[in-house]
Amino acid sequence: IRLMQRIFTRRFSFQKLPHRGVLVDFSKNDASSTVGSQFEEKMRGFEARCTEEGTQSIWFKVPMTQGHLLPILANHGFKYHHAEGDTAMLLKWLPKDRPSLVPPYASHVVGVGGLVLNSKGEMLAVKERNGVISTWKLPGGLADVGEDFGETARREVKEETGVDCEFEALIGFRHQHNMTWARSDIYAVCRMRALDVRVKMDTREIAACAWITIDEFLQTTNPLGMVHVLLKQMQKHPLDIAQHTLSSIVYKDRTYQLYYRE
């Protein structure tokens, strides 16, 4: 039996993951000819070997073209962890004596607003064409994967208003729960310096765009709104939280952004 398990294990090419996990990527493995009892045998052998070696989690990356494998994996106790594009990630937690320590996928949605100020101290404000509120708001939107707060703010401001700007500081953020897709929401506000003042708004998303005074914004927005509260505090004292780029001590080839008041 042990010999057969080793044979089955060799048939799956896998990648070791942190925290004693393994990943079998069927976008790289040819599973098209592996169906029915053949896959069942291979699966049993592979799982037994992983358990023997102390593996905690087995992941299978299954493209849509290999969808015939999903029912088989489900029968072996695998569950969806997440799906994106044309690929599903399935997970099985092996230890029987403790619950899974694998966190859920995408627990938060991250959005960023750009508080863009010009040399006159005016702020750039927009009104959305199809937004929830009709009053002035900051240009901004959801962060793309791999973007820092300031990068998102710069990109969104440019896309919505045509104005170029650069990051100066983080001034605050909101943490709210049970939002889009029942996920938590982080919305950060960055103070940005305008590099030009010419407005060329995206009329598909934006109904109005203008440079207005901070007082005008405060007079026309809800006092409970996040940006309203931050602007009122900014009139009393600086809120700037500086961004610092540091090298990761865990992943040697990566950096991260640390934000703190100097």
PDB file of C-alpha atoms in Angstrom, residues 14-135:
ATOM      1  CA  PHE A  14       2.491  20.083  -6.321  1.00  0.00           C
ATOM      2  CA  GLN A  15       3.928  23.203  -4.763  1.00  0.00           C
ATOM      3  CA  LYS A  16       4.652  23.551  -1.065  1.00  0.00           C
ATOM      4  CA  LEU A  17       2.922  26.477   0.623  1.00  0.00           C
ATOM      5  CA  PRO A  18       3.588  28.255   3.931  1.00  0.00           C
ATOM      6  CA  HIS A  19       2.015  26.826   7.086  1.00  0.00           C
ATOM      7  CA  ARG A  20       2.326  23.236   5.876  1.00  0.00           C
ATOM      8  CA  GLY A  21       0.094  23.517   2.840  1.00  0.00           C
ATOM      9  CA  VAL A  22       0.408  22.047  -0.654  1.00  0.00           C
ATOM     10  CA  LEU A  23      -1.051  23.270  -3.940  1.00  0.00           C
ATOM     11  CA  VAL A  24      -1.915  21.104  -6.942  1.00  0.00           C
ATOM     12  CA  ASP A  25      -2.393  23.401  -9.933  1.00  0.00           C
ATOM     13  CA  PHE A  26      -4.445  21.757 -12.690  1.00  0.00           C
ATOM     14  CA  SER A  27      -3.897  24.740 -14.947  1.00  0.00           C
ATOM     15  CA  LYS A  28      -0.361  23.295 -15.184  1.00  0.00           C
ATOM     16  CA  ASN A  29      -1.150  19.580 -14.664  1.00  0.00           C
ATOM     17  CA  ASP A  30      -2.848  17.623 -17.431  1.00  0.00           C
ATOM     18  CA  ALA A  31      -5.925  16.160 -15.769  1.00  0.00           C
ATOM     19  CA  SER A  32      -8.001  15.871 -18.923  1.00  0.00           C
ATOM     20  CA  SER A  33      -7.370  12.133 -19.199  1.00  0.00           C
ATOM     21  CA  THR A  34      -7.776  11.501 -15.468  1.00  0.00           C
ATOM     22  CA  VAL A  35     -11.391  10.710 -14.723  1.00  0.00           C
ATOM     23  CA  GLY A  36     -13.479   8.422 -12.588  1.00  0.00           C
ATOM     24  CA  SER A  37     -11.743   5.635 -10.670  1.00  0.00           C
ATOM     25  CA  GLN A  38      -8.247   6.656 -11.793  1.00  0.00           C
ATOM     26  CA  PHE A  39      -8.536  10.064 -10.188  1.00  0.00           C
ATOM     27  CA  GLU A  40     -10.225   8.572  -7.120  1.00  0.00           C
ATOM     28  CA  GLU A  41      -7.250   6.253  -6.567  1.00  0.00           C
ATOM     29  CA  LYS A  42      -4.739   9.033  -7.095  1.00  0.00           C
ATOM     30  CA  MET A  43      -6.660  11.316  -4.762  1.00  0.00           C
ATOM     31  CA  ARG A  44      -6.772   8.763  -1.955  1.00  0.00           C
ATOM     32  CA  GLY A  45      -3.065   8.050  -2.269  1.00  0.00           C
ATOM     33  CA  PHE A  46      -2.120  11.711  -2.405  1.00  0.00           C
ATOM     34  CA  GLU A  47      -4.239  12.647   0.604  1.00  0.00           C
ATOM     35  CA  ALA A  48      -2.906   9.714   2.639  1.00  0.00           C
ATOM     36  CA  ARG A  49       0.674  10.718   1.890  1.00  0.00           C
ATOM     37  CA  CYS A  50       0.031  14.352   2.773  1.00  0.00           C
ATOM     38  CA  THR A  51      -1.549  13.316   6.087  1.00  0.00           C
ATOM     39  CA  GLU A  52       1.414  11.073   6.838  1.00  0.00           C
ATOM     40  CA  GLU A  53       3.844  13.948   6.233  1.00  0.00           C
ATOM     41  CA  GLY A  54       1.977  16.367   8.492  1.00  0.00           C
ATOM     42  CA  THR A  55       0.429  18.529   5.784  1.00  0.00           C
ATOM     43  CA  GLN A  56      -2.333  20.761   7.156  1.00  0.00           C
ATOM     44  CA  SER A  57      -4.077  21.965   4.012  1.00  0.00           C
ATOM     45  CA  ILE A  58      -4.423  20.662   0.461  1.00  0.00           C
ATOM     46  CA  TRP A  59      -5.375  23.131  -2.253  1.00  0.00           C
ATOM     47  CA  PHE A  60      -6.534  22.293  -5.766  1.00  0.00           C
ATOM     48  CA  LYS A  61      -6.537  24.994  -8.441  1.00  0.00           C
ATOM     49  CA  VAL A  62      -9.063  23.860 -11.036  1.00  0.00           C
ATOM     50  CA  PRO A  63      -9.694  25.735 -14.313  1.00  0.00           C
ATOM     51  CA  MET A  64     -13.126  25.572 -15.931  1.00  0.00           C
ATOM     52  CA  THR A  65     -11.758  23.247 -18.587  1.00  0.00           C
ATOM     53  CA  GLN A  66     -11.169  20.662 -15.833  1.00  0.00           C
ATOM     54  CA  GLY A  67     -14.582  21.135 -14.241  1.00  0.00           C
ATOM     55  CA  HIS A  68     -15.257  17.384 -14.321  1.00  0.00           C
ATOM     56  CA  LEU A  69     -12.898  17.090 -11.328  1.00  0.00           C
ATOM     57  CA  LEU A  70     -15.045  19.257  -9.036  1.00  0.00           C
ATOM     58  CA  PRO A  71     -17.620  16.606  -8.037  1.00  0.00           C
ATOM     59  CA  ILE A  72     -14.822  14.130  -7.292  1.00  0.00           C
ATOM     60  CA  LEU A  73     -13.009  16.633  -5.090  1.00  0.00           C
ATOM     61  CA  ALA A  74     -16.286  17.469  -3.344  1.00  0.00           C
ATOM     62  CA  ASN A  75     -16.775  13.786  -2.551  1.00  0.00           C
ATOM     63  CA  HIS A  76     -13.347  13.813  -0.910  1.00  0.00           C
ATOM     64  CA  GLY A  77     -14.352  16.671   1.400  1.00  0.00           C
ATOM     65  CA  PHE A  78     -12.946  19.619  -0.559  1.00  0.00           C
ATOM     66  CA  LYS A  79     -14.837  22.906  -0.419  1.00  0.00           C
ATOM     67  CA  TYR A  80     -14.641  26.100  -2.453  1.00  0.00           C
ATOM     68  CA  HIS A  81     -12.372  28.689  -0.920  1.00  0.00           C
ATOM     69  CA  HIS A  82     -12.634  31.227  -3.739  1.00  0.00           C
ATOM     70  CA  ALA A  83     -13.028  31.571  -7.477  1.00  0.00           C
ATOM     71  CA  GLU A  84     -11.735  34.204  -9.863  1.00  0.00           C
ATOM     72  CA  GLY A  85     -11.946  34.472 -13.617  1.00  0.00           C
ATOM     73  CA  ASP A  86     -11.994  30.931 -15.015  1.00  0.00           C
ATOM     74  CA  THR A  87     -10.355  29.224 -12.026  1.00  0.00           C
ATOM     75  CA  ALA A  88     -11.675  27.821  -8.733  1.00  0.00           C
ATOM     76  CA  MET A  89      -9.574  27.175  -5.637  1.00  0.00           C
ATOM     77  CA  LEU A  90     -10.699  24.246  -3.490  1.00  0.00           C
ATOM     78  CA  LEU A  91      -9.412  23.499  -0.007  1.00  0.00           C
ATOM     79  CA  LYS A  92      -9.382  20.589   2.415  1.00  0.00           C
ATOM     80  CA  TRP A  93      -8.162  21.035   5.983  1.00  0.00           C
ATOM     81  CA  LEU A  94      -6.610  17.743   7.102  1.00  0.00           C
ATOM     82  CA  PRO A  95      -6.175  17.863  10.913  1.00  0.00           C
ATOM     83  CA  LYS A  96      -9.139  16.250  12.643  1.00  0.00           C
ATOM     84  CA  ASP A  97      -8.362  17.601  16.106  1.00  0.00           C
ATOM     85  CA  ARG A  98      -8.713  21.334  15.417  1.00  0.00           C
ATOM     86  CA  PRO A  99     -10.731  23.632  13.168  1.00  0.00           C
ATOM     87  CA  SER A 100      -9.307  25.151  10.018  1.00  0.00           C
ATOM     88  CA  LEU A 101      -6.882  28.017  10.512  1.00  0.00           C
ATOM     89  CA  VAL A 102      -7.189  29.175   6.897  1.00  0.00           C
ATOM     90  CA  PRO A 103      -8.783  32.651   6.781  1.00  0.00           C
ATOM     91  CA  PRO A 104     -11.699  33.356   4.422  1.00  0.00           C
ATOM     92  CA  TYR A 105     -10.904  34.855   1.067  1.00  0.00           C
ATOM     93  CA  ALA A 106     -11.217  38.624   0.549  1.00  0.00           C
ATOM     94  CA  SER A 107     -12.540  39.620   3.957  1.00  0.00           C
ATOM     95  CA  HIS A 108     -12.334  43.309   3.029  1.00  0.00           C
ATOM     96  CA  VAL A 109     -13.037  45.653   0.141  1.00  0.00           C
ATOM     97  CA  VAL A 110     -10.633  48.634   0.012  1.00  0.00           C
ATOM     98  CA  GLY A 111     -11.582  52.018  -1.371  1.00  0.00           C
ATOM     99  CA  VAL A 112      -9.665  55.309  -1.431  1.00  0.00           C
ATOM    100  CA  GLY A 113     -10.717  58.930  -1.822  1.00  0.00           C
ATOM    101  CA  GLY A 114      -8.393  61.700  -2.956  1.00  0.00           C
ATOM    102  CA  LEU A 115      -8.572  65.028  -1.116  1.00  0.00           C
ATOM    103  CA  VAL A 116      -6.847  67.042  -3.845  1.00  0.00           C
ATOM    104  CA  LEU A 117      -5.878  70.583  -2.870  1.00  0.00           C
ATOM    105  CA  ASN A 118      -4.663  73.309  -5.228  1.00  0.00           C
ATOM    106  CA  SER A 119      -2.425  76.302  -4.506  1.00  0.00           C
ATOM    107  CA  LYS A 120      -5.471  78.348  -3.449  1.00  0.00           C
ATOM    108  CA  GLY A 121      -6.464  75.803  -0.811  1.00  0.00           C
ATOM    109  CA  GLU A 122      -9.484  74.731  -2.853  1.00  0.00           C
ATOM    110  CA  MET A 123     -10.475  71.075  -2.981  1.00  0.00           C
ATOM    111  CA  LEU A 124     -11.477  69.012  -5.994  1.00  0.00           C
ATOM    112  CA  ALA A 125     -15.033  67.683  -5.631  1.00  0.00           C
ATOM    113  CA  VAL A 126     -17.310  65.591  -7.811  1.00  0.00           C
ATOM    114  CA  LYS A 127     -20.949  64.589  -8.032  1.00  0.00           C
ATOM    115  CA  GLU A 128     -21.543  61.045  -9.247  1.00  0.00           C
ATOM    116  CA  ARG A 129     -23.918  60.424 -12.127  1.00  0.00           C
ATOM    117  CA  ASN A 130     -25.353  57.248 -10.612  1.00  0.00           C
ATOM    118  CA  GLY A 131     -24.234  57.520  -7.012  1.00  0.00           C
ATOM    119  CA  VAL A 132     -26.066  56.871  -3.770  1.00  0.00           C
ATOM    120  CA  ILE A 133     -25.748  60.511  -2.712  1.00  0.00           C
ATOM    121  CA  SER A 134     -26.197  63.583  -4.890  1.00  0.00           C
ATOM    122  CA  THR A 135     -24.000  66.035  -2.957  1.00  0.00           C
TER     123      THR A 135
END
